[in-house]
Coordinates of C-alpha atoms in Angstrom, one line a residue:
Chain A
X1 CA 182.1 253.9 256.0
X2 CA 185.8 254.8 255.6
X3 CA 186.7 252.6 258.6
X4 CA 184.8 249.6 257.2
X5 CA 186.6 250.0 253.8
X6 CA 189.9 250.2 255.7
X7 CA 188.9 247.2 257.8
X8 CA 188.3 245.2 254.6
X9 CA 191.6 246.2 252.9
X10 CA 193.7 245.5 256.1
X11 CA 192.1 242.1 256.6
X12 CA 193.5 238.6 256.0
X13 CA 190.6 237.8 253.7
X14 CA 191.6 240.7 251.2
X15 CA 195.2 239.5 251.2
X16 CA 193.9 235.9 250.4
X17 CA 191.8 237.2 247.5
X18 CA 194.8 239.2 246.1
X19 CA 197.0 236.0 246.3
X20 CA 194.2 234.0 244.5
X21 CA 194.1 236.6 241.7
X22 CA 197.9 236.4 241.3
X23 CA 197.6 232.5 241.1
X24 CA 194.8 232.9 238.4
X25 CA 197.2 235.2 236.4
X26 CA 200.0 232.6 236.7
X27 CA 197.4 229.9 235.6
X28 CA 196.3 231.9 232.5
X29 CA 199.9 232.3 231.4
X30 CA 200.7 228.7 232.0
X31 CA 197.6 227.6 230.0
X32 CA 199.1 229.5 227.0
X33 CA 202.7 228.2 227.6
X34 CA 203.2 225.7 224.7
X35 CA 206.6 224.8 226.1
X36 CA 204.8 223.2 229.1
X37 CA 204.0 219.6 228.1
X38 CA 201.2 219.4 230.8
X39 CA 200.0 222.9 230.5
X40 CA 196.3 222.0 231.0
X41 CA 197.0 220.0 234.2
X42 CA 199.3 222.6 235.5
X43 CA 197.0 225.5 234.8
X44 CA 194.0 223.6 236.4
X45 CA 196.2 223.0 239.5
X46 CA 196.9 226.7 240.0
X47 CA 193.3 227.7 239.1
X48 CA 192.0 225.4 241.8
X49 CA 194.5 226.7 244.4
X50 CA 193.6 230.3 243.4
X51 CA 189.8 229.5 243.8
X52 CA 190.4 228.1 247.3
X53 CA 192.4 231.3 248.2
X54 CA 189.6 233.5 246.9
X55 CA 186.5 231.6 248.1
X56 CA 188.1 229.5 250.8
X57 CA 186.1 231.2 253.6
X58 CA 182.7 230.8 251.9
X59 CA 182.9 227.4 250.2
X60 CA 181.5 224.5 252.2
X61 CA 184.3 222.5 253.7
X62 CA 183.4 219.3 252.0
X63 CA 183.8 221.1 248.6
X64 CA 187.2 222.5 249.5
X65 CA 188.1 219.0 250.6
X66 CA 187.1 217.5 247.3
X67 CA 189.1 220.3 245.4
X68 CA 192.2 219.4 247.6
X69 CA 191.7 215.7 246.5
X70 CA 191.5 216.8 242.9
X71 CA 194.8 218.9 243.3
X72 CA 196.5 215.9 244.8
X73 CA 195.2 213.7 242.0
X74 CA 196.5 216.1 239.3
X75 CA 200.0 216.3 241.0
X76 CA 200.0 212.6 241.7
X77 CA 199.5 211.8 238.1
X78 CA 202.4 214.0 237.1
X79 CA 200.1 216.7 235.8
X80 CA 202.0 219.7 237.4
X81 CA 204.9 220.6 235.1
X82 CA 207.2 223.5 234.2
X83 CA 207.3 225.6 231.0
X84 CA 209.4 228.3 229.5
X85 CA 209.9 231.6 231.1
X86 CA 212.1 233.7 228.8
X87 CA 214.7 233.9 231.5
X88 CA 217.3 236.7 231.4
X89 CA 221.0 235.8 231.0
X90 CA 223.6 236.4 233.8
X91 CA 225.2 239.1 231.5
X92 CA 221.9 241.0 231.1
X93 CA 221.4 240.8 234.9
X94 CA 224.9 242.2 235.6
X95 CA 224.3 245.0 233.0
X96 CA 221.0 246.0 234.8
X97 CA 222.8 245.8 238.2
X98 CA 225.5 248.3 236.9
X99 CA 222.7 250.7 235.8
X100 CA 220.2 250.4 238.7
X101 CA 222.8 249.9 241.4
X102 CA 221.2 249.9 244.9
X103 CA 217.8 251.0 243.6
X104 CA 217.0 247.3 243.0
X105 CA 216.9 246.7 246.8
X106 CA 214.0 249.0 247.3
X107 CA 211.2 246.5 246.2
X108 CA 212.7 243.6 248.1
X109 CA 213.4 245.7 251.2
X110 CA 209.8 246.9 251.1
X111 CA 208.5 243.3 251.7
X112 CA 210.0 243.0 255.2
X113 CA 209.6 246.7 256.0
X114 CA 205.8 246.6 255.3
X115 CA 205.5 243.2 257.1
X116 CA 207.2 244.7 260.2
X117 CA 205.3 248.0 259.9
X118 CA 202.0 246.2 259.9
X119 CA 203.0 244.0 262.8
X120 CA 204.0 247.0 264.9
X121 CA 200.9 249.1 263.8
X122 CA 198.6 246.2 264.9
X123 CA 200.4 245.9 268.2
X124 CA 199.9 249.7 268.8
X125 CA 196.2 249.4 267.9
X126 CA 196.0 246.5 270.3
X127 CA 195.1 244.1 267.5
X128 CA 196.5 240.6 266.8
X129 CA 200.2 241.1 266.0
X130 CA 200.4 237.8 264.0
X131 CA 197.5 238.8 261.7
X132 CA 199.3 242.2 261.2
X133 CA 202.5 240.5 260.0
X134 CA 200.5 238.3 257.6
X135 CA 198.4 241.2 256.2
X136 CA 201.8 243.1 256.0
X137 CA 203.4 240.3 254.0
X138 CA 200.5 240.2 251.5
X139 CA 200.2 244.0 251.1
X140 CA 204.1 244.2 251.1
X141 CA 204.2 241.8 248.2
X142 CA 201.7 244.1 246.2
X143 CA 203.6 247.3 247.1
X144 CA 206.9 245.7 246.1
X145 CA 205.4 244.7 242.8
X146 CA 204.4 248.3 242.1
X147 CA 207.8 249.6 243.3
X148 CA 209.6 247.1 241.1
X149 CA 207.6 248.0 238.0
X150 CA 208.3 251.7 238.7
X151 CA 212.1 251.3 239.1
X152 CA 212.5 248.9 236.2
X153 CA 210.0 250.5 233.9
X154 CA 209.1 246.9 232.9
X155 CA 205.8 245.6 231.6
X156 CA 203.4 244.1 234.2
X157 CA 203.3 240.9 232.0
X158 CA 207.0 240.3 232.6
X159 CA 206.5 240.9 236.4
X160 CA 203.7 238.2 236.6
X161 CA 205.8 235.9 234.3
X162 CA 208.8 236.2 236.7
X163 CA 206.6 235.4 239.6
X164 CA 205.3 232.4 237.6
X165 CA 208.8 231.3 237.1
X166 CA 209.6 231.2 240.8
X167 CA 206.2 229.7 241.6
X168 CA 206.6 226.8 239.2
X169 CA 210.1 226.1 240.2
X170 CA 208.6 225.1 243.5
X171 CA 205.6 223.4 242.0
X172 CA 203.1 221.4 244.1
X173 CA 205.5 221.5 247.1
X174 CA 203.8 224.9 247.7
X175 CA 200.6 223.4 249.1
X176 CA 202.5 220.9 251.3
X177 CA 202.4 222.9 254.5
X178 CA 198.6 223.3 254.2
X179 CA 198.1 219.6 253.4
X180 CA 200.3 218.5 256.4
X181 CA 198.2 220.8 258.6
X182 CA 195.1 218.9 257.4
X183 CA 196.9 215.6 258.1
X184 CA 197.6 216.8 261.7
X185 CA 194.0 217.6 262.3
X186 CA 193.0 214.1 261.1
X187 CA 195.6 212.5 263.2
X188 CA 194.3 214.4 266.2
X189 CA 190.8 213.3 265.5
X190 CA 191.9 209.7 265.2
X191 CA 193.6 210.0 268.6
X192 CA 197.0 208.9 267.3
X193 CA 198.8 211.0 270.0
X194 CA 197.0 209.3 272.9
X195 CA 198.3 206.0 271.5
X196 CA 201.9 207.2 271.5
X197 CA 201.6 208.5 275.0
X198 CA 200.2 205.3 276.4
X199 CA 203.0 203.4 274.6
X200 CA 205.6 205.5 276.6
X201 CA 203.6 204.8 279.8
X202 CA 204.0 201.1 279.3
X203 CA 207.8 201.1 278.5
X204 CA 209.4 203.4 281.1
X205 CA 209.9 202.5 284.8
X206 CA 208.1 205.2 286.8
X207 CA 210.9 205.7 289.4
X208 CA 213.8 206.6 287.2
X209 CA 213.8 210.4 286.8
X210 CA 216.5 210.5 284.1
X211 CA 214.8 207.9 281.9
X212 CA 211.4 209.6 282.4
X213 CA 213.0 212.9 281.3
X214 CA 214.5 211.2 278.3
X215 CA 211.3 209.5 277.4
X216 CA 209.4 212.7 277.7
X217 CA 211.8 214.7 275.4
X218 CA 212.1 211.7 272.9
X219 CA 208.3 211.3 272.8
X220 CA 207.9 215.0 272.2
X221 CA 210.5 215.0 269.4
X222 CA 209.2 211.8 267.8
X223 CA 205.6 213.0 267.9
X224 CA 206.7 216.4 266.4
X225 CA 208.6 214.6 263.7
X226 CA 205.5 212.6 262.8
X227 CA 203.2 215.6 263.0
X228 CA 205.6 218.2 261.6
X229 CA 204.5 220.6 264.3
X230 CA 205.6 220.9 267.9
X231 CA 202.5 222.8 268.8
X232 CA 200.3 219.8 267.9
X233 CA 202.5 217.5 269.8
X234 CA 202.8 219.5 273.0
X235 CA 199.2 219.0 274.4
X236 CA 199.5 215.3 273.9
X237 CA 202.8 214.9 275.5
X238 CA 202.1 217.3 278.4
X239 CA 198.8 215.5 279.2
X240 CA 200.0 212.0 278.6
X241 CA 203.6 212.0 279.9
X242 CA 204.9 215.2 281.4
X243 CA 202.2 215.9 283.9
X244 CA 201.3 212.3 285.2
X245 CA 204.9 211.0 285.1
X246 CA 207.2 213.9 286.0
X247 CA 205.4 217.1 287.4
X248 CA 203.1 215.3 289.8
X249 CA 205.3 212.5 291.3
X250 CA 208.4 214.6 291.6
X251 CA 206.7 217.9 292.6
X252 CA 208.4 219.9 289.8
X253 CA 207.7 223.4 288.8
X254 CA 205.4 223.0 285.8
X255 CA 206.6 226.1 283.8
X256 CA 210.2 224.9 284.1
X257 CA 209.8 221.5 282.5
X258 CA 206.9 222.5 280.2
X259 CA 208.8 225.1 278.1
X260 CA 211.8 222.8 277.8
X261 CA 209.5 220.1 276.6
X262 CA 208.2 222.5 273.9
X263 CA 211.6 223.3 272.5
X264 CA 212.6 219.6 272.6
X265 CA 209.9 219.4 270.1
X266 CA 211.5 222.2 268.1
X267 CA 214.6 220.0 267.8
X268 CA 212.3 217.4 266.2
X269 CA 210.9 220.1 263.8
X270 CA 214.4 220.7 262.5
X271 CA 214.7 217.0 261.5
X272 CA 211.5 216.3 259.8
X273 CA 210.2 216.7 256.1
X274 CA 206.7 216.8 257.7
X275 CA 207.6 220.4 258.8
X276 CA 207.5 221.4 255.1
X277 CA 207.0 225.1 255.6
X278 CA 210.3 225.2 257.5
X279 CA 212.4 222.5 255.8
X280 CA 211.0 221.6 252.4
X281 CA 209.5 224.9 251.0
X282 CA 212.6 226.9 251.7
X283 CA 214.7 224.3 249.9
X284 CA 212.4 224.7 246.9
X285 CA 212.3 228.5 247.3
X286 CA 216.2 228.5 247.1
X287 CA 216.2 226.0 244.2
X288 CA 218.2 223.5 246.1
X289 CA 219.1 220.3 244.2
X290 CA 218.6 218.2 247.4
X291 CA 215.0 218.5 248.7
X292 CA 216.3 217.4 252.1
X293 CA 219.4 219.6 252.1
X294 CA 218.1 221.9 254.8
X295 CA 217.4 219.0 257.1
X296 CA 220.8 217.4 256.5
X297 CA 222.4 220.7 257.5
X298 CA 220.3 221.0 260.6
X299 CA 220.6 217.4 261.8
X300 CA 223.9 217.7 263.8
X301 CA 222.6 220.9 265.5
X302 CA 219.2 219.3 266.2
X303 CA 220.6 216.0 267.7
X304 CA 223.1 218.0 269.9
X305 CA 220.5 220.5 271.2
X306 CA 218.0 217.7 271.8
X307 CA 220.5 215.9 274.1
X308 CA 221.2 219.2 275.9
X309 CA 217.4 219.4 276.5
X310 CA 217.5 216.1 278.3
X311 CA 220.5 217.1 280.4
X312 CA 219.2 220.5 281.2
X313 CA 215.8 219.4 282.3
X314 CA 217.2 216.7 284.5
X315 CA 219.8 219.1 286.1
X316 CA 217.1 221.7 286.7
X317 CA 214.8 219.3 288.3
X318 CA 217.7 218.1 290.5
X319 CA 218.9 221.6 291.4
X320 CA 215.7 223.6 291.9
Chain B
X1 CA 195.6 196.0 269.5
X2 CA 193.1 197.3 267.0
X3 CA 194.3 200.7 267.9
X4 CA 197.7 200.1 266.5
X5 CA 196.2 200.2 263.0
X6 CA 195.8 204.0 263.5
X7 CA 199.6 204.3 263.1
X8 CA 199.2 203.1 259.4
X9 CA 199.1 206.7 258.3
X10 CA 202.6 207.2 259.8
X11 CA 203.8 204.1 257.9
X12 CA 202.3 205.3 254.7
X13 CA 204.1 208.6 255.0
X14 CA 207.5 207.0 255.8
X15 CA 207.2 204.4 253.0
X16 CA 205.9 207.0 250.5
X17 CA 208.6 209.5 251.2
X18 CA 211.3 206.7 251.1
X19 CA 210.1 205.6 247.7
X20 CA 210.0 209.3 246.6
X21 CA 206.4 209.1 245.5
X22 CA 204.5 212.4 245.0
X23 CA 204.4 213.9 248.5
X24 CA 201.0 215.5 248.0
X25 CA 199.4 212.2 247.1
X26 CA 201.2 210.3 249.9
X27 CA 199.9 212.8 252.5
X28 CA 196.4 212.8 251.3
X29 CA 196.3 209.0 251.2
X30 CA 197.7 208.8 254.8
X31 CA 195.0 211.3 255.9
X32 CA 192.2 209.3 254.3
X33 CA 193.4 205.9 255.5
X34 CA 194.0 207.0 259.1
X35 CA 190.6 208.6 259.3
X36 CA 188.9 205.6 257.8
X37 CA 190.8 203.1 260.1
X38 CA 189.8 205.3 263.1
X39 CA 186.2 204.8 262.0
X40 CA 185.5 208.4 261.0
X41 CA 182.9 209.1 258.3
X42 CA 184.0 210.5 254.9
X43 CA 181.6 213.4 255.1
X44 CA 179.8 215.3 257.8
X45 CA 176.1 214.5 258.1
X46 CA 174.6 217.7 256.6
X47 CA 172.4 218.5 253.6
X48 CA 172.7 216.2 250.7
X49 CA 175.0 213.7 252.5
X50 CA 172.5 212.8 255.2
X51 CA 170.8 210.2 253.0
X52 CA 173.9 208.1 252.7
X53 CA 174.5 206.4 256.0
X54 CA 177.7 204.8 254.8
X55 CA 179.2 208.2 253.9
X56 CA 178.1 210.3 256.9
X57 CA 177.2 209.7 260.5
X58 CA 175.3 212.3 262.6
X59 CA 177.5 214.3 265.1
X60 CA 180.8 213.4 263.5
X61 CA 182.9 215.7 261.3
X62 CA 183.7 214.0 258.0
X63 CA 187.3 213.4 256.9
X64 CA 186.9 215.4 253.7
X65 CA 185.3 218.2 255.6
X66 CA 188.3 218.3 258.0
X67 CA 190.6 218.2 255.0
X68 CA 188.8 221.2 253.5
X69 CA 188.5 223.1 256.7
X70 CA 192.2 222.7 257.7
X71 CA 193.4 223.5 254.2
X72 CA 191.3 226.7 254.1
X73 CA 192.2 227.8 257.7
X74 CA 196.0 227.3 256.8
X75 CA 196.1 229.5 253.7
X76 CA 198.4 231.8 255.6
X77 CA 201.2 229.2 255.1
X78 CA 201.1 229.7 251.4
X79 CA 200.7 233.5 251.4
X80 CA 204.4 233.9 250.3
X81 CA 203.2 233.4 246.7
X82 CA 202.2 237.0 246.5
X83 CA 205.9 238.1 247.1
X84 CA 207.2 236.0 244.2
X85 CA 206.5 238.5 241.2
X86 CA 208.5 241.3 242.9
X87 CA 211.4 239.0 243.9
X88 CA 211.4 237.5 240.4
X89 CA 211.5 240.8 238.5
X90 CA 214.1 242.2 240.9
X91 CA 216.2 239.2 240.1
X92 CA 215.8 239.7 236.4
X93 CA 217.1 243.3 237.0
X94 CA 220.2 242.2 238.8
X95 CA 219.2 241.7 242.5
X96 CA 221.7 238.9 243.1
X97 CA 224.7 240.7 241.3
X98 CA 224.1 243.9 243.2
X99 CA 223.8 242.2 246.6
X100 CA 227.0 240.3 245.9
X101 CA 228.7 243.6 244.9
X102 CA 227.6 245.3 248.2
X103 CA 228.8 242.5 250.4
X104 CA 232.1 242.1 248.6
X105 CA 232.9 245.6 249.8
X106 CA 232.5 244.6 253.5
X107 CA 235.8 242.9 254.2
X108 CA 234.6 241.4 257.6
X109 CA 231.6 239.7 256.0
X110 CA 231.8 235.9 255.8
X111 CA 229.1 233.4 255.1
X112 CA 229.2 232.1 258.7
X113 CA 229.2 235.6 260.4
X114 CA 226.3 236.6 258.2
X115 CA 224.2 233.7 259.4
X116 CA 225.2 234.4 263.0
X117 CA 224.0 238.1 262.6
X118 CA 220.8 237.0 260.8
X119 CA 220.0 234.5 263.6
X120 CA 220.5 237.1 266.3
X121 CA 218.2 239.4 264.3
X122 CA 215.6 236.7 264.3
X123 CA 216.0 236.2 268.1
X124 CA 215.5 239.9 268.5
X125 CA 212.3 239.9 266.4
X126 CA 211.1 237.0 268.7
X127 CA 211.7 239.0 271.8
X128 CA 209.8 242.0 270.2
X129 CA 206.9 239.6 269.9
X130 CA 206.8 239.7 266.1
X131 CA 206.1 236.4 264.4
X132 CA 207.0 236.1 260.8
X133 CA 208.1 233.5 258.3
X134 CA 211.5 234.8 257.3
X135 CA 212.1 232.4 254.4
X136 CA 210.2 234.4 251.8
X137 CA 210.6 237.8 253.2
X138 CA 214.3 237.9 254.3
X139 CA 216.2 234.7 253.2
X140 CA 215.3 234.3 249.6
X141 CA 215.5 238.0 248.5
X142 CA 218.3 239.2 250.8
X143 CA 220.3 236.8 253.0
X144 CA 221.0 234.3 250.1
X145 CA 222.5 236.7 247.6
X146 CA 224.4 238.5 250.4
X147 CA 225.9 235.1 251.5
X148 CA 226.9 234.3 248.0
X149 CA 228.6 237.6 247.8
X150 CA 230.5 236.9 250.9
X151 CA 231.5 233.5 249.5
X152 CA 232.7 235.2 246.4
X153 CA 235.1 237.3 248.5
X154 CA 236.3 234.2 250.4
X155 CA 237.0 232.2 247.3
X156 CA 238.4 235.2 245.3
X157 CA 235.7 234.7 242.7
X158 CA 234.8 237.4 240.3
X159 CA 231.1 236.2 240.0
X160 CA 228.7 233.8 241.6
X161 CA 229.3 231.2 238.9
X162 CA 233.0 230.8 240.0
X163 CA 232.0 229.8 243.6
X164 CA 232.0 225.9 243.7
X165 CA 228.4 224.6 243.2
X166 CA 228.5 222.4 246.3
X167 CA 229.4 225.5 248.4
X168 CA 226.4 227.4 247.0
X169 CA 224.1 224.5 247.9
X170 CA 225.6 224.4 251.4
X171 CA 225.1 228.2 251.7
X172 CA 221.3 227.7 250.9
X173 CA 221.0 225.1 253.6
X174 CA 222.8 227.4 256.1
X175 CA 220.5 230.3 255.2
X176 CA 217.4 228.3 255.8
X177 CA 218.9 226.8 259.1
X178 CA 219.8 230.2 260.6
X179 CA 216.2 231.4 260.0
X180 CA 214.8 228.3 261.7
X181 CA 217.3 228.4 264.7
X182 CA 216.5 232.0 265.4
X183 CA 212.8 231.6 264.9
X184 CA 212.2 228.4 266.9
X185 CA 214.3 229.1 270.0
X186 CA 213.9 233.0 269.9
X187 CA 210.2 233.1 269.7
X188 CA 209.7 231.8 273.3
X189 CA 211.3 234.9 274.7
X190 CA 208.1 237.0 274.4
X191 CA 204.9 236.3 276.4
X192 CA 202.7 237.2 273.4
X193 CA 204.2 234.5 271.1
X194 CA 201.9 231.5 270.3
X195 CA 204.3 228.9 271.8
X196 CA 204.2 230.5 275.3
X197 CA 200.5 231.0 275.1
X198 CA 200.0 227.4 274.1
X199 CA 202.1 226.1 277.0
X200 CA 200.3 228.5 279.3
X201 CA 196.9 227.3 278.1
X202 CA 197.7 223.6 278.3
X203 CA 199.2 224.0 281.9
X204 CA 196.1 225.9 283.0
X205 CA 193.9 223.2 281.5
X206 CA 195.8 220.6 283.5
X207 CA 195.0 222.6 286.7
X208 CA 198.4 224.3 287.2
X209 CA 198.5 228.0 287.9
X210 CA 201.1 229.0 285.5
X211 CA 202.5 232.5 284.6
X212 CA 203.6 233.5 281.1
X213 CA 206.5 235.5 282.5
X214 CA 208.1 232.6 284.3
X215 CA 207.7 230.5 281.1
X216 CA 209.7 233.2 279.3
X217 CA 212.4 233.1 282.0
X218 CA 212.7 229.4 281.8
X219 CA 213.1 229.7 278.0
X220 CA 216.3 231.7 278.4
X221 CA 218.7 228.8 278.9
X222 CA 217.8 226.9 275.7
X223 CA 217.6 230.1 273.7
X224 CA 221.2 230.9 274.8
X225 CA 222.3 227.4 274.1
X226 CA 220.8 227.6 270.6
X227 CA 222.8 230.8 269.8
X228 CA 226.1 229.4 271.1
X229 CA 225.6 226.0 269.3
X230 CA 224.7 227.7 266.0
X231 CA 227.6 230.0 266.4
X232 CA 230.0 227.0 266.6
X233 CA 228.3 225.4 263.5
X234 CA 228.6 228.6 261.4
X235 CA 232.2 229.2 262.6
X236 CA 233.2 225.7 261.6
X237 CA 231.5 226.4 258.2
X238 CA 233.7 229.5 257.7
X239 CA 236.8 227.5 258.6
X240 CA 235.9 224.8 256.1
X241 CA 235.3 227.4 253.3
X242 CA 238.6 229.1 254.1
X243 CA 240.5 225.8 253.8
X244 CA 238.8 224.9 250.5
X245 CA 239.6 228.3 249.2
X246 CA 243.2 227.9 250.1
X247 CA 243.4 224.5 248.6
X248 CA 242.3 225.8 245.3

């Protein structure tokens, strides 16, 4: 009995439900926010997202799909907008900082500490570490809320409103990673990757090792840029290019070239807005003026390390 | 030749982003059009939809079903929303001011050095086999205000407002980048990480007897290069900030 309750609380499902409830609270406040010119559209957007969080595992997939289309429709017609959040002034913040001093770090430190703690606990219990980190992030968020209320003696209404302020500063960008993951699934079902691999087949002469290595790393980076995800690109490039054109004809150690191919894809991830959770969401989370600011910063690094991938792979094949 | 039409989804995304249309709508349109061009049905053939042969075909998963399934399966990507109330309230109560105050007291702290230390920390978590998205848990609440505090010291500014705005924007980008650099290239240094397991699985599927440990060993050169290269980028960033501060 106790273990089944613990199992339910320390599950990903429970954390999803909590996140959905937080979204519904945001939506309720937004619905009553007269300063938001599109308060109905905005509130419905967050209500639907909350519903998918809470019921996503039991709703039929077609219904979730239709709800996603409705969300895209609301955002596409400009229906997701910002309101007024009774922000504090810099002077007030500085005054609080003088009073609370380092105590204010406790809640924000609790988020990574709990995330870490759960990851390690799951590892020790021989459970899935990644799941542990996610459950930890969710429960860490809740524990941090409680700690923050306790330290600041603030009303829970203000707590939720501050969360709403950060959430709506990001807006519909929030759901982009989930949408792009769906796009990736549909690209895969439509066999877009096979098409790219066969294109490379046709262009590159099969006897030039350097050109093949370059085409392999380029194909991997390009396909990652399109998919926004090197993990989705790797099986396609490995099957269509790496194995038939490099590993087999040149008798290369598969592990050596495979892992370098994967990180050649990571160089692509650094350059693409399609990897929204790494490049676009952080820009929104940090309130950057330029949506593509993170990509611009990463571009010289990404291009340099991509070239080094080509040289390294070619050298390692030659030397070993 | 007809196959090439499948690439229309990529074209829609590129054109849509270039025209700065709503990204959500662009992505959904690209997904629907790609699926339809590839001849996939809109809905799976089950229950109510079985009666409509133009909407559903037996044995094929529908585009809308895929959309819903993938969206629900990837809720973990949006889990960070639950951390926002605590971060927001802490900000209201002076989180950024206090982080800046703490960092100003550490004389050796510069923006560039902070990013290097953070990236190394992320490589270390990768080696430990811990996978996390550091943007919401570390970067937004901690690394960003600490970096602004370090910049205040460099620019001799009394508060975050006195640091030039373009520098603050640049710091935000550097924060996100150090997280990505450390995460992407550091995570392959552990055999339990998904990247290694994916490569292992694909190689086995292709009929090669691969070992996860030798994959980890072959990941070391690129991981080292990534740390050195980022170190250079962050060192140059410090130098640029110093020169700007002197010129003021």
